[in-house]
Every structure is written in C-alpha cells, then in structure tokens.
Amino acid sequence: MNHNKTKAFFEGNEIKAYNIFGAHVKPKSVEFNVYAPNAEGISVIGSFNNWDDKKNVMKKDDQGIWSCTIRNAKEGDTYRYRVIRKGGEVVDKSDPYAFYSELRPQNASIISSLKFDKWEDKEWMEKRNKGFDSPINIYEMHVGSWKKEGEDFVHYNEIQDELIEHCKKHHFTHVEVMPLSEYPFDGSWGYQSTGYFSSTSRYGTNMELMHFVNALHKAGIGIIMDFVPVHFVRDDFALRLFDGMSAANFWLDVYHVDGLRMDAISNAIFWHGNKNNGVNEGACNFMKRMNYLLNKEYDGKIMLIAEDSTDFPNVTKSSLDGGLGFDYKWDLGWMNDTLSYLKKDPIYRQWHHNDVTFSMAYFYSEKFILPLSHDEVVHGKATIVDKMWGSYEDKFAQARALYTYMYAHPGKKLNFMGNEIGQLREWDEMKSCDWFLREYPMHDAFEKFFSDLTGIYADNDAFYKDDYSWTSFQWIDADNASQNTFSFVRKGTKKDFVIIINFSTNGYDHQQFGVPVKGVYKEILNTQWDKYNGTWVNAKPQSCHSIRIKRHNMPFMIEVNVPALGATIFEVEKEEE
C-alpha cells in the first residue's frame, strides 16, 4: 500500500483509517485491507468463494498491511479473515473495520457501502455547536427497549417519528443513544463491542441509521452516541490479539453524529482505573490528541463528553492548555450525593445538608452535565422515583422537587428514558418502557410536570446561559439545614428567577427570603399544585412584591408559602428603584 496514504495512521494521527482498511466496494470488485503485522498468513473467506481459504490469499507489505482485491465479491456478501498466527494456530476473524455484520449469534462481517445520498441536514450541520450558552437537555435511550413489540427489536424507521414528537414534547435538545456499534451479548447494552465501525444489525441497516439521524436533524434534534474506547470483548472472532484500530471520527463523519460520550474515561486516566496505580500518561496523551484532532476536523462544532467518576483535574480544559480536551464531564458526584440525600428519612436530612449544597463548591472546576442515567435505574438500584423516601405519594412529590432542583441547577441535563413518566420498574433491556403508566393519574401528572419544567428551562436563558460562570447563580440561603430548605437565584439577560426547594415533610407559611432586586415575584411553577397531583388543591400561583428589608445579606425580602416536599420557581419582574 502507498506509504503516503498510511503515514498518518502509523504516526497516530489518522482519524479516517476506515477509508484505508476494511472492505471497500469498487465498480467491479471489492478491495480488502487489514493491518496485522504479526500474522503468518491471512486469507479472505466468504460466501463469494465458498469459504475456501485457498482462493483469495492476501499479500502483506512491508508495513504489516495485508491486501486483496476480489472481483466476484459484492455488497451484501458475508466474509471473514482466516488468520494464521505465529506458531501455526488458525483462527477466523471478523473484520475489525467491517461496516456491517450479521445479527447475533452469527458474527460474520458483511460487505457494505457507506454511500448515502439522502442527507438533508446541511442547515443543521452548519449551525450546530457545543451549546455552552444553549439549553442542552439530553434524552438518553436504549434503542432496543424504548419501544418493543414481542421478542423482536423495532427498527429505526418504526420509532423515529414518535421519538421526535416525544422529544419535542419534553424539550429534549439531543438524543443520546447507547452504543450502536456491533456487539454480541444483548445484556452488555453495547458496552462490549466487537465491531467499532459496524452499526448493529439489531435495529436495521446502516442506511436506516443514516435515515434516522437525518430525520432527527431535520426536526432540530441533535444526536450523541455512546462511544466505548476502553471495554473489549474476549471473543476470539473479534478484536482479541488484533494489532490496531481507530474509530471515534467514523460516527461523526459517516453518520453525522453531533457528539460522542466517552464511556469509563477513568479506566483510561488511571492504570486499570485505579487512582492508586497512578496516571496512565500514554492514554491521557492519546485522549488529548484525539480530542484536538476531532475539534480541528469539525471546526469545534461537535460535543466531546467524558463519563469520568474521578477527581482528576482539567478534564474539560482545552488540550492546548494542558487539559484532556473534553467539552463536558458527567457530574457523578452531584448525582450520587443528591440521590443519597433523598433516600434518607427527612428527620435525618439536616445532618446531610451538605450533600445537596456541595456540588456548587466545585461546580466551576469543570463544565458539568447533570446525569440521571441508565446506570441509576438497573441492577437493584431502583428507579429515580422509587429511590425517594416515603410513601407512593411522597416519592412522586420528592421526585418533582428533585427535578426542579436539577433543571434550576447550573449545568446541562441528561435523563434516561422512563424518567420522564416516573417509571417504577427498573430498566430491562429486553422490555419496552412502561408507556401504559400514562393511563394512571400520578404518572400522567408527572409527565405533564416534566414537560412544564423542561419548557421553563428551554425558554429562559437564566437556566442555561453562562452556566459555567459564577455570575448566573447566587445562593440565597444554603445553610438552612434545620428546615431542609435550599434557595437560590438564577440570573438571565432579561429575567431572573428565585428557586426555593423544601425537602422537609413540613410546609412553611410566610417564610422570608432575601432577594437581590426590587420587583414583583410571580410563582410560575409549584411542584405541589394539584394539576401535578400535589397537595395544594385549587391553589392560585403566588405573587408578592419585594420589601426593602435585608435578609440573607440581600437588600430586599419576599414572604411566601413553601410546600412540604416541594419546590417553587418565582419569576422576577424587576422595577426601577
């Protein structure tokens, strides 16, 4: 193979290696290339040669790349590489650069073209950006269990219209799909991949996936894909003992994906994922180089998100300034602390008040996304609603208050499918979401609440602009542990908002709160309104005028009623002093 064509690959800077390796359909043939410098011999076997390893023997160049051109091979044919390892062992391998594969439990690669001439998302692609000053509300989903009929998986085209309508209803700006690269075991959810360039055949062809992404973009919805750079299956037909590959850019380039959420980055930062083993400098340098090259390729318009559970610094700092170069990091500390607090009996919460306030002590150290993801609703952990302390009604009341806290807190948002309807059954990858719950008043009301709340978030820049600047957030009272209440201000370009959250079973009437500006404070959301199946039956939205009395180190004061196990949002109509 031409050395100029592979120079960047061997230097570790090639982000389009899929144009070099794999099976590429030509006008009258298919060209196969695979990098395996330590192999003794390789043949292409497939349906086009009756799986005979004598018919299409590959030739190795001085770089360790094996090549072969087969005239009677065509798109749709299945194939493998028959590899002779050092020592004479023979093993049949799926192509690590295959673009499509057989449906499990079969695992042969399939010759597939990636030419798609129906893209209609040019306007979207030109306008998309990292969203630092935009509302980012991510809907995490497992495609195979979002909606399922019987034992069969639904295909992308069967759910895309309903999914788009659902996202618009709940003001989700992006869909984050759990891994779509091919994988053998359903129960791994895609986190044990065997084909990093092969879209899974479970939900349709790779062309159908492109149609799916195109439809989302045309509807103004972005798509983020879970990308798994640190987990590998041990199956011998797959990547075990293979020599090299690269894949991150593939999904951004070929499938027009808007961002990648990199799974388990802590396993790359530290040797074997253990801080005590020290920093893996090689892996960190790889991530810096990867993020730099991807940003350069897409003019800084794509999102690069790290799922990192460590306190390793500068994950979201530019790689040019010594950081890892990610745009966002999941705030797993916020998630763990908040859910831990809400599992406790309110009697004991006063001694754990810091669990809720601590996130703002470190928030500005990184650009955080607040996640309530699939990891929190499986394996006996209980769903978000079911984690809450207390009775059925109390659980939903606290979940509404939790979500108000989440969407009013600085940082972008992520929720796993089912959270928006208050699902009580843990997620099962083989079962559909419990959409029938909408027929029950509590769940129907919860979904209405979720839609109203996310609408407030999307429509008011106080909740998303300058998220990562201290100027947009101000505590009113962060220290009222005895009453389990928290109050703060979110500041926007046109409107400010006061948020009061009460995680106590006691309601507080005529409660006084300091406020920074003179004006009328109108209640736009109360999680205990009866339309949300709350306890405030026939209650009218509160409205009050600020008084020039100092409270909480602020020049003005308001006096309002605060619901038990509830939260309120007040919109500020400022007046000139």
Coordinates of C-alpha atoms in Angstrom, one line a residue:
M1 CA 0.0 0.0 0.0
N2 CA 1.1 3.6 -0.7
H3 CA 3.2 4.8 2.3
N4 CA 1.9 8.3 1.9
K5 CA -1.7 7.0 2.3
T6 CA -0.8 5.3 5.6
K7 CA 1.7 7.8 7.0
A8 CA -0.8 9.5 9.5
F9 CA -2.0 6.1 10.6
F10 CA 1.4 5.0 11.7
E11 CA 2.1 8.4 13.3
G12 CA -1.1 8.0 15.4
N13 CA -2.8 11.0 13.8
E14 CA -5.2 9.3 11.3
I15 CA -8.8 9.9 12.0
K16 CA -10.2 8.4 8.8
A17 CA -8.5 5.0 8.9
Y18 CA -11.8 3.4 7.8
N19 CA -11.1 4.8 4.3
I20 CA -7.9 2.7 4.3
F21 CA -8.9 -0.5 6.0
G22 CA -12.0 -2.8 5.7
A23 CA -13.9 -4.0 2.6
H24 CA -14.4 -1.2 0.1
V25 CA -16.8 -1.7 -2.8
K26 CA -15.3 -0.7 -6.2
P27 CA -17.2 -0.6 -9.6
K28 CA -16.3 -4.2 -10.4
S29 CA -14.6 -5.6 -7.3
V30 CA -14.2 -5.3 -3.6
E31 CA -10.8 -4.3 -2.1
F32 CA -9.9 -5.7 1.3
N33 CA -7.2 -4.3 3.6
V34 CA -6.3 -5.3 7.2
Y35 CA -3.4 -4.4 9.5
A36 CA -1.9 -7.5 11.2
P37 CA 1.9 -7.3 11.2
N38 CA 2.4 -10.3 13.4
A39 CA 0.3 -12.7 11.4
E40 CA 1.9 -15.5 9.4
G41 CA -0.7 -15.5 6.7
I42 CA -4.3 -14.2 6.0
S43 CA -7.0 -15.3 3.5
V44 CA -10.3 -13.7 2.8
I45 CA -13.0 -16.3 3.1
G46 CA -16.7 -15.7 2.4
S47 CA -19.9 -16.5 0.6
F48 CA -18.3 -15.5 -2.7
N49 CA -15.6 -18.2 -2.6
N50 CA -17.5 -20.9 -0.6
W51 CA -15.3 -20.1 2.4
D52 CA -12.2 -21.6 0.7
D53 CA -9.0 -20.1 2.2
K54 CA -7.0 -21.1 -0.9
K55 CA -8.9 -18.9 -3.3
N56 CA -8.2 -15.4 -2.0
V57 CA -4.9 -15.2 -0.2
M58 CA -3.9 -11.8 0.9
K59 CA -0.4 -10.2 0.4
K60 CA 1.5 -8.4 3.1
D61 CA 3.5 -5.3 2.5
D62 CA 6.5 -4.0 4.5
Q63 CA 4.2 -2.1 6.8
G64 CA 2.3 -5.1 8.0
I65 CA -0.8 -4.4 5.9
W66 CA -2.5 -7.3 4.1
S67 CA -4.4 -6.6 0.9
C68 CA -6.5 -8.4 -1.6
T69 CA -8.9 -7.5 -4.4
I70 CA -11.8 -9.9 -5.2
R71 CA -13.7 -9.4 -8.5
N72 CA -16.7 -11.7 -7.7
A73 CA -17.4 -10.3 -4.3
K74 CA -20.3 -7.8 -3.9
E75 CA -22.2 -5.8 -1.5
G76 CA -24.3 -8.0 0.9
D77 CA -21.8 -10.9 0.8
T78 CA -20.6 -12.2 4.1
Y79 CA -16.8 -12.7 4.9
R80 CA -14.1 -13.2 7.5
Y81 CA -10.4 -13.2 7.6
R82 CA -8.7 -16.6 8.2
V83 CA -5.6 -15.7 10.1
I84 CA -2.5 -17.9 10.7
R85 CA -0.9 -16.8 13.9
K86 CA 2.7 -17.2 14.8
G87 CA 3.1 -20.8 15.9
G88 CA 0.6 -22.0 13.3
E89 CA -2.7 -21.5 15.1
V90 CA -5.5 -20.8 12.7
V91 CA -8.4 -18.5 13.7
D92 CA -11.3 -16.9 11.7
K93 CA -11.7 -13.2 12.5
S94 CA -14.4 -10.8 11.8
D95 CA -13.1 -7.7 10.0
P96 CA -12.3 -5.1 12.7
Y97 CA -13.1 -2.4 10.1
A98 CA -16.4 -4.1 8.9
F99 CA -19.1 -1.6 8.2
Y100 CA -21.9 -4.1 8.8
S101 CA -22.3 -7.5 10.4
E102 CA -24.6 -10.5 10.8
L103 CA -27.2 -10.4 13.6
R104 CA -26.1 -12.2 16.7
P105 CA -25.5 -15.0 17.4
Q106 CA -23.9 -15.1 13.9
N107 CA -20.8 -12.8 13.6
A108 CA -19.6 -12.8 10.0
S109 CA -18.8 -9.4 8.5
I110 CA -20.9 -8.1 5.6
I111 CA -19.7 -6.1 2.7
S112 CA -21.5 -2.8 2.8
S113 CA -21.3 0.5 1.1
L114 CA -21.4 3.7 3.2
K115 CA -22.6 5.9 0.3
F116 CA -25.8 7.7 1.4
D117 CA -27.2 10.4 -1.0
K118 CA -30.3 11.4 1.0
W119 CA -28.7 13.7 3.6
E120 CA -30.9 16.8 4.1
D121 CA -29.3 18.2 7.2
K122 CA -26.9 20.8 5.7
E123 CA -28.5 23.7 7.6
W124 CA -28.3 21.7 10.9
M125 CA -24.7 20.7 10.3
E126 CA -23.7 24.3 9.7
K127 CA -25.5 25.8 12.7
R128 CA -24.7 23.1 15.3
N129 CA -22.2 23.9 18.1
K130 CA -21.1 22.8 21.5
G131 CA -24.0 24.5 23.2
F132 CA -22.2 26.1 26.2
D133 CA -24.7 29.0 26.2
S134 CA -27.7 27.0 24.9
P135 CA -30.3 24.8 26.6
I136 CA -28.9 21.2 26.5
N137 CA -31.4 18.7 27.6
I138 CA -30.3 15.2 26.6
Y139 CA -32.6 12.2 26.3
E140 CA -30.5 9.0 26.9
M141 CA -32.1 6.0 25.3
H142 CA -31.5 2.3 24.6
V143 CA -32.9 2.0 21.1
G144 CA -33.8 -1.7 21.5
S145 CA -36.1 -1.1 24.5
W146 CA -37.5 2.3 24.0
K147 CA -40.5 0.7 22.4
K148 CA -40.6 -3.0 21.9
E149 CA -43.2 -5.4 20.4
G150 CA -42.8 -9.0 21.5
E151 CA -39.3 -10.6 21.1
D152 CA -38.3 -8.6 18.0
F153 CA -36.4 -5.4 18.0
V154 CA -38.0 -2.4 16.4
H155 CA -36.2 -0.7 13.6
Y156 CA -35.1 2.9 13.5
N157 CA -37.8 3.9 11.0
E158 CA -40.5 2.4 13.2
I159 CA -39.8 4.7 16.1
Q160 CA -38.3 7.9 14.6
D161 CA -41.5 9.9 14.1
E162 CA -42.8 9.1 17.6
L163 CA -39.4 9.7 19.2
I164 CA -39.2 13.1 17.6
E165 CA -42.6 14.0 18.8
H166 CA -41.8 12.8 22.3
C167 CA -38.5 14.8 22.4
K168 CA -40.3 18.0 21.3
K169 CA -43.0 17.5 23.9
H170 CA -40.4 17.3 26.6
H171 CA -38.0 19.9 25.2
F172 CA -35.1 17.4 24.7
T173 CA -32.5 19.0 22.5
H174 CA -30.4 15.9 21.9
V175 CA -30.9 12.1 21.9
E176 CA -28.0 10.2 23.3
V177 CA -28.1 6.6 22.1
M178 CA -26.4 3.8 24.0
P179 CA -23.7 2.2 21.8
L180 CA -24.8 1.3 18.3
S181 CA -21.5 -0.4 17.2
E182 CA -22.0 -4.1 16.9
Y183 CA -21.9 -6.3 20.0
P184 CA -22.6 -10.0 20.6
F185 CA -24.4 -10.0 24.0
D186 CA -27.7 -8.1 24.5
G187 CA -27.1 -7.8 28.2
S188 CA -23.9 -5.8 27.6
W189 CA -26.1 -3.0 26.2
G190 CA -23.4 -2.4 23.6
Y191 CA -20.6 -1.6 26.0
Q192 CA -18.7 -4.8 24.9
S193 CA -18.2 -4.1 21.3
T194 CA -16.9 -6.4 18.5
G195 CA -17.3 -4.0 15.6
Y196 CA -16.3 -0.4 16.2
F197 CA -17.2 0.6 12.6
S198 CA -20.2 -1.7 12.2
S199 CA -23.6 -0.3 13.1
T200 CA -25.5 -3.0 15.0
S201 CA -27.9 -5.1 12.8
R202 CA -30.4 -5.3 15.6
Y203 CA -32.3 -2.1 14.6
G204 CA -31.9 -2.1 10.9
T205 CA -29.2 -1.5 8.2
N206 CA -26.6 1.2 8.3
M207 CA -28.6 3.1 5.7
E208 CA -31.6 3.1 8.0
L209 CA -29.4 4.5 10.8
M210 CA -28.4 7.3 8.5
H211 CA -32.1 8.0 7.7
F212 CA -32.7 8.1 11.5
V213 CA -30.0 10.7 12.1
N214 CA -31.2 12.7 9.1
A215 CA -34.8 12.7 10.5
L216 CA -33.6 13.9 13.9
H217 CA -31.6 16.7 12.4
K218 CA -34.4 17.9 10.1
A219 CA -36.5 18.1 13.3
G220 CA -33.9 20.2 15.0
I221 CA -32.7 17.4 17.4
G222 CA -29.1 16.5 17.8
I223 CA -27.7 13.0 18.3
I224 CA -24.9 11.9 20.6
M225 CA -23.5 8.4 20.6
D226 CA -22.0 6.5 23.4
F227 CA -18.5 5.5 22.4
V228 CA -16.6 2.8 24.3
P229 CA -12.9 3.2 23.9
V230 CA -11.8 1.1 27.0
H231 CA -14.0 -2.1 27.0
F232 CA -13.2 -5.0 24.8
V233 CA -14.8 -8.4 24.4
R234 CA -12.7 -11.5 24.8
D235 CA -14.3 -13.4 21.9
D236 CA -11.6 -14.8 19.6
F237 CA -13.6 -13.9 16.4
A238 CA -13.3 -10.2 17.3
L239 CA -10.6 -7.8 18.4
R240 CA -8.7 -10.1 20.7
L241 CA -5.0 -10.0 19.8
F242 CA -5.6 -7.6 16.9
D243 CA -2.9 -5.0 16.4
G244 CA -4.5 -1.6 15.8
M245 CA -7.7 0.4 15.1
S246 CA -9.3 3.8 15.4
A247 CA -13.0 4.7 15.3
A248 CA -14.1 7.9 17.1
N249 CA -14.3 10.0 14.0
F250 CA -16.2 7.4 12.0
W251 CA -19.5 8.1 13.6
L252 CA -19.1 11.8 13.4
D253 CA -18.1 11.7 9.7
V254 CA -20.1 8.9 8.2
Y255 CA -23.3 9.1 10.3
H256 CA -23.3 12.9 11.0
V257 CA -23.4 12.2 14.8
D258 CA -23.1 15.5 16.7
G259 CA -21.1 14.3 19.6
L260 CA -19.5 11.4 21.5
R261 CA -20.0 10.5 25.1
M262 CA -16.8 8.5 26.0
D263 CA -17.6 5.8 28.5
A264 CA -15.5 4.9 31.6
I265 CA -12.7 7.5 31.0
S266 CA -11.4 6.9 34.5
N267 CA -10.2 3.5 33.2
A268 CA -8.0 5.4 30.8
I269 CA -6.8 8.2 33.1
F270 CA -5.5 5.8 35.7
W271 CA -3.8 2.4 35.2
H272 CA -6.6 -0.2 35.4
G273 CA -9.0 2.5 36.5
N274 CA -7.3 2.7 39.9
K275 CA -6.0 6.0 41.2
N276 CA -3.5 4.2 43.4
N277 CA -1.8 2.8 40.3
G278 CA -1.0 6.3 39.0
V279 CA -1.9 8.2 35.9
N280 CA -1.6 6.5 32.5
E281 CA 0.2 9.2 30.7
G282 CA 0.1 7.4 27.4
A283 CA -3.7 7.1 27.5
C284 CA -4.1 10.7 28.6
N285 CA -1.9 11.9 25.7
F286 CA -4.0 9.8 23.3
M287 CA -7.2 11.4 24.5
K288 CA -5.6 14.9 24.2
R289 CA -4.5 14.1 20.7
M290 CA -7.9 12.6 19.7
N291 CA -9.9 15.5 21.1
Y292 CA -7.6 18.0 19.4
L293 CA -7.8 16.3 16.0
L294 CA -11.6 15.9 16.2
N295 CA -12.1 19.5 17.1
K296 CA -9.9 20.6 14.3
E297 CA -11.7 18.4 11.8
Y298 CA -15.2 19.8 12.7
D299 CA -14.2 23.4 13.5
G300 CA -15.1 22.9 17.1
K301 CA -18.8 22.2 16.4
I302 CA -19.1 18.7 17.9
M303 CA -19.5 17.7 21.5
L304 CA -17.0 15.5 23.3
I305 CA -18.3 14.3 26.7
A306 CA -16.4 12.3 29.3
E307 CA -18.1 9.9 31.7
D308 CA -15.5 10.2 34.4
S309 CA -16.0 9.3 38.1
T310 CA -12.7 10.6 39.3
D311 CA -11.5 14.0 40.6
F312 CA -8.7 14.1 38.0
P313 CA -8.4 17.8 37.1
N314 CA -8.8 19.7 33.8
V315 CA -10.8 17.0 32.0
T316 CA -12.8 19.8 30.2
K317 CA -9.9 22.1 29.8
S318 CA -8.5 22.6 26.3
S319 CA -5.8 20.2 25.3
L320 CA -3.8 23.2 24.0
D321 CA -3.8 24.4 27.6
G322 CA -2.8 21.0 29.1
G323 CA -6.3 19.6 29.7
L324 CA -7.8 16.4 28.3
G325 CA -9.8 18.5 25.8
F326 CA -13.3 17.2 26.5
D327 CA -16.2 19.7 26.3
Y328 CA -18.3 18.3 29.1
K329 CA -18.0 15.9 32.0
W330 CA -20.7 14.0 33.8
D331 CA -21.2 15.2 37.3
L332 CA -21.4 11.8 39.0
G333 CA -20.7 13.4 42.4
W334 CA -23.8 15.6 42.1
M335 CA -25.9 12.5 41.2
N336 CA -24.6 10.3 44.0
D337 CA -24.8 13.0 46.7
T338 CA -28.3 14.2 45.7
L339 CA -29.8 10.7 45.4
S340 CA -28.1 9.6 48.7
Y341 CA -29.7 12.6 50.5
L342 CA -33.2 11.9 49.1
K343 CA -33.1 8.2 50.1
K344 CA -32.9 9.3 53.8
D345 CA -35.8 9.9 56.1
P346 CA -36.3 13.7 56.2
I347 CA -35.8 13.6 60.0
Y348 CA -32.1 12.8 59.4
R349 CA -31.6 15.1 56.4
Q350 CA -30.5 18.0 58.4
W351 CA -27.2 16.2 59.2
H352 CA -26.6 15.6 55.5
H353 CA -27.5 19.1 54.2
N354 CA -24.0 19.4 52.6
D355 CA -24.9 16.6 50.2
V356 CA -27.1 19.0 48.3
T357 CA -25.0 22.1 48.5
F358 CA -21.6 20.6 47.9
S359 CA -21.9 20.5 44.1
M360 CA -21.7 24.3 43.9
A361 CA -18.4 24.2 45.8
Y362 CA -16.6 22.5 42.9
F363 CA -19.0 23.2 40.0
Y364 CA -16.9 25.7 38.2
S365 CA -13.8 23.5 38.1
E366 CA -15.2 21.7 35.0
K367 CA -18.1 22.0 32.5
F368 CA -20.5 19.6 34.0
I369 CA -23.6 17.7 32.8
L370 CA -26.0 16.6 35.5
P371 CA -26.9 13.0 34.7
L372 CA -29.7 10.7 35.9
S373 CA -28.7 8.0 33.5
H374 CA -29.3 4.3 32.8
D375 CA -26.7 3.3 35.4
E376 CA -29.0 4.6 38.2
V377 CA -32.1 2.5 37.3
V378 CA -30.7 -1.0 37.0
H379 CA -29.2 -3.9 39.0
G380 CA -31.4 -3.4 42.1
K381 CA -30.7 0.3 42.5
A382 CA -34.4 1.2 41.9
T383 CA -35.7 3.8 39.5
I384 CA -35.3 7.6 40.2
V385 CA -38.8 7.9 41.7
D386 CA -38.6 4.7 43.7
K387 CA -35.3 5.8 45.3
M388 CA -37.1 8.6 47.1
W389 CA -38.0 8.1 50.7
G390 CA -41.6 7.5 51.9
S391 CA -45.0 6.6 50.6
Y392 CA -46.1 6.4 46.9
E393 CA -47.3 10.0 47.0
D394 CA -44.2 11.2 48.9
K395 CA -41.9 9.6 46.4
F396 CA -43.5 11.4 43.5
A397 CA -43.6 14.7 45.4
Q398 CA -39.8 14.5 46.1
A399 CA -39.1 13.4 42.5
R400 CA -40.8 16.6 41.3
A401 CA -38.8 18.6 43.7
L402 CA -35.6 16.8 42.7
Y403 CA -36.2 17.6 39.0
T404 CA -36.9 21.2 39.8
Y405 CA -33.5 21.3 41.6
M406 CA -31.9 19.6 38.7
Y407 CA -33.2 21.9 36.0
A408 CA -32.6 25.0 38.0
H409 CA -29.1 24.0 39.0
P410 CA -26.3 25.2 36.7
G411 CA -25.1 22.7 34.1
K412 CA -26.5 20.8 31.2
K413 CA -29.0 18.0 31.8
L414 CA -29.4 14.3 30.9
N415 CA -32.2 11.9 31.7
F416 CA -32.6 8.2 30.8
M417 CA -35.8 7.1 29.1
G418 CA -38.6 6.4 31.5
N419 CA -37.6 9.1 33.9
E420 CA -40.0 11.5 32.3
I421 CA -43.0 9.3 33.1
G422 CA -41.9 8.3 36.6
Q423 CA -41.3 4.7 35.8
L424 CA -41.3 2.4 38.8
R425 CA -39.9 -0.7 37.2
E426 CA -36.2 -1.0 36.8
W427 CA -35.0 -0.8 33.2
D428 CA -34.7 -4.2 31.4
E429 CA -33.0 -4.1 28.0
M430 CA -35.4 -6.8 26.8
K431 CA -38.6 -4.9 27.7
S432 CA -40.2 -1.8 26.4
C433 CA -40.6 1.3 28.6
D434 CA -43.8 1.2 30.6
W435 CA -45.7 3.6 28.4
F436 CA -49.0 2.3 29.8
L437 CA -48.3 4.1 33.0
R438 CA -49.6 7.3 31.4
E439 CA -53.1 5.9 32.0
Y440 CA -52.6 6.3 35.7
P441 CA -53.2 9.8 37.2
M442 CA -49.9 10.1 39.2
H443 CA -47.8 9.2 36.1
D444 CA -49.8 11.3 33.7
A445 CA -49.5 14.3 36.1
F446 CA -45.7 13.6 36.5
E447 CA -45.2 13.7 32.7
K448 CA -47.2 17.0 32.5
F449 CA -45.0 18.4 35.2
F450 CA -41.8 17.2 33.5
S451 CA -42.9 18.9 30.2
D452 CA -43.8 22.2 32.0
L453 CA -40.5 22.2 33.9
T454 CA -38.3 21.5 30.8
G455 CA -40.3 24.2 28.9
I456 CA -39.3 26.7 31.6
Y457 CA -35.7 25.6 31.3
A458 CA -35.7 25.8 27.5
D459 CA -37.5 29.2 27.3
N460 CA -35.4 31.2 29.8
D461 CA -31.7 31.8 29.4
A462 CA -31.3 32.3 33.1
F463 CA -31.2 28.5 33.3
Y464 CA -28.6 27.8 30.7
K465 CA -26.7 30.9 29.5
D466 CA -23.5 31.5 31.4
D467 CA -24.0 28.1 33.1
Y468 CA -20.3 27.9 33.8
S469 CA -19.8 31.4 35.1
W470 CA -20.4 32.3 38.7
T471 CA -22.4 35.4 37.6
S472 CA -25.5 33.3 36.7
F473 CA -26.1 31.7 40.1
Q474 CA -26.3 33.0 43.6
W475 CA -27.3 31.3 46.8
I476 CA -30.0 33.0 48.9
D477 CA -29.8 30.6 51.8
A478 CA -27.6 27.5 51.5
D479 CA -27.4 26.8 55.3
N480 CA -31.0 26.2 56.4
A481 CA -30.3 22.6 57.4
S482 CA -32.9 22.5 60.2
Q483 CA -35.7 23.1 57.8
N484 CA -34.2 21.1 54.9
T485 CA -34.7 24.1 52.5
F486 CA -32.5 25.5 49.8
S487 CA -32.9 28.8 48.0
F488 CA -31.0 30.5 45.2
V489 CA -31.3 32.9 42.3
R490 CA -30.7 32.2 38.6
K491 CA -29.9 35.3 36.6
G492 CA -30.7 35.8 32.9
T493 CA -30.3 38.5 30.3
K494 CA -34.0 39.5 30.6
K495 CA -35.4 37.7 33.6
D496 CA -34.2 36.5 37.0
F497 CA -35.7 33.6 38.9
V498 CA -35.9 32.6 42.6
I499 CA -36.0 28.9 43.3
I500 CA -37.0 27.5 46.7
I501 CA -36.7 23.8 47.5
N502 CA -38.1 22.2 50.6
F503 CA -37.1 18.5 51.2
S504 CA -38.9 18.5 54.6
T505 CA -42.3 17.0 55.3
N506 CA -43.2 20.3 56.9
G507 CA -44.7 23.2 54.9
Y508 CA -43.6 26.7 55.8
D509 CA -46.1 29.6 55.6
H510 CA -45.0 33.2 55.5
Q511 CA -41.4 32.2 55.0
Q512 CA -39.0 35.1 54.4
F513 CA -36.2 35.0 51.8
G514 CA -33.7 37.7 50.8
V515 CA -33.8 38.8 47.2
P516 CA -31.3 40.9 45.2
V517 CA -33.7 43.2 43.3
K518 CA -36.8 45.3 43.8
G519 CA -39.9 43.9 41.9
V520 CA -42.9 41.6 41.8
Y521 CA -42.2 37.9 42.3
K522 CA -44.7 35.7 40.5
E523 CA -44.8 31.9 41.0
I524 CA -44.6 30.1 37.7
L525 CA -44.2 26.6 39.0
N526 CA -45.1 24.8 42.2
T527 CA -44.5 21.1 42.3
Q528 CA -47.4 20.6 44.7
W529 CA -50.1 22.1 42.6
D530 CA -53.0 19.7 42.2
K531 CA -52.5 19.6 38.4
Y532 CA -49.3 17.7 39.2
N533 CA -51.2 15.5 41.7
G534 CA -49.8 17.5 44.5
T535 CA -51.3 18.6 47.9
W536 CA -52.0 22.2 47.0
V537 CA -55.6 21.8 45.8
N538 CA -57.2 24.8 44.0
A539 CA -54.1 26.9 44.9
K540 CA -53.5 30.0 42.8
P541 CA -50.0 31.0 41.9
Q542 CA -48.4 33.2 44.5
S543 CA -47.4 36.7 43.8
C544 CA -45.7 39.2 46.1
H545 CA -43.9 42.5 46.0
S546 CA -40.4 42.7 47.5
I547 CA -39.9 44.7 50.7
R548 CA -36.8 46.8 51.4
I549 CA -35.7 44.8 54.4
K550 CA -32.4 43.0 54.4
R551 CA -32.5 39.2 54.6
H552 CA -29.7 36.7 53.8
N553 CA -27.3 39.5 53.0
M554 CA -29.6 40.9 50.3
P555 CA -31.2 44.3 50.2
F556 CA -34.8 43.1 49.7
M557 CA -37.1 40.4 51.1
I558 CA -40.1 38.4 49.9
E559 CA -42.5 36.4 52.1
V560 CA -44.0 33.3 50.5
N561 CA -45.5 29.9 51.4
V562 CA -43.3 26.9 50.8
P563 CA -44.9 23.5 50.2
A564 CA -43.8 20.4 52.1
L565 CA -41.6 18.0 50.0
G566 CA -41.9 20.6 47.2
A567 CA -40.3 23.3 45.2
T568 CA -41.4 26.6 43.7
I569 CA -40.0 28.9 41.0
F570 CA -40.7 32.6 41.1
E571 CA -40.2 34.8 38.0
V572 CA -38.9 38.3 38.9
E573 CA -40.5 41.4 37.3
K574 CA -37.9 44.0 38.1
E575 CA -38.8 47.5 39.0
E576 CA -36.6 50.6 38.9
E577 CA -35.6 51.7 42.4

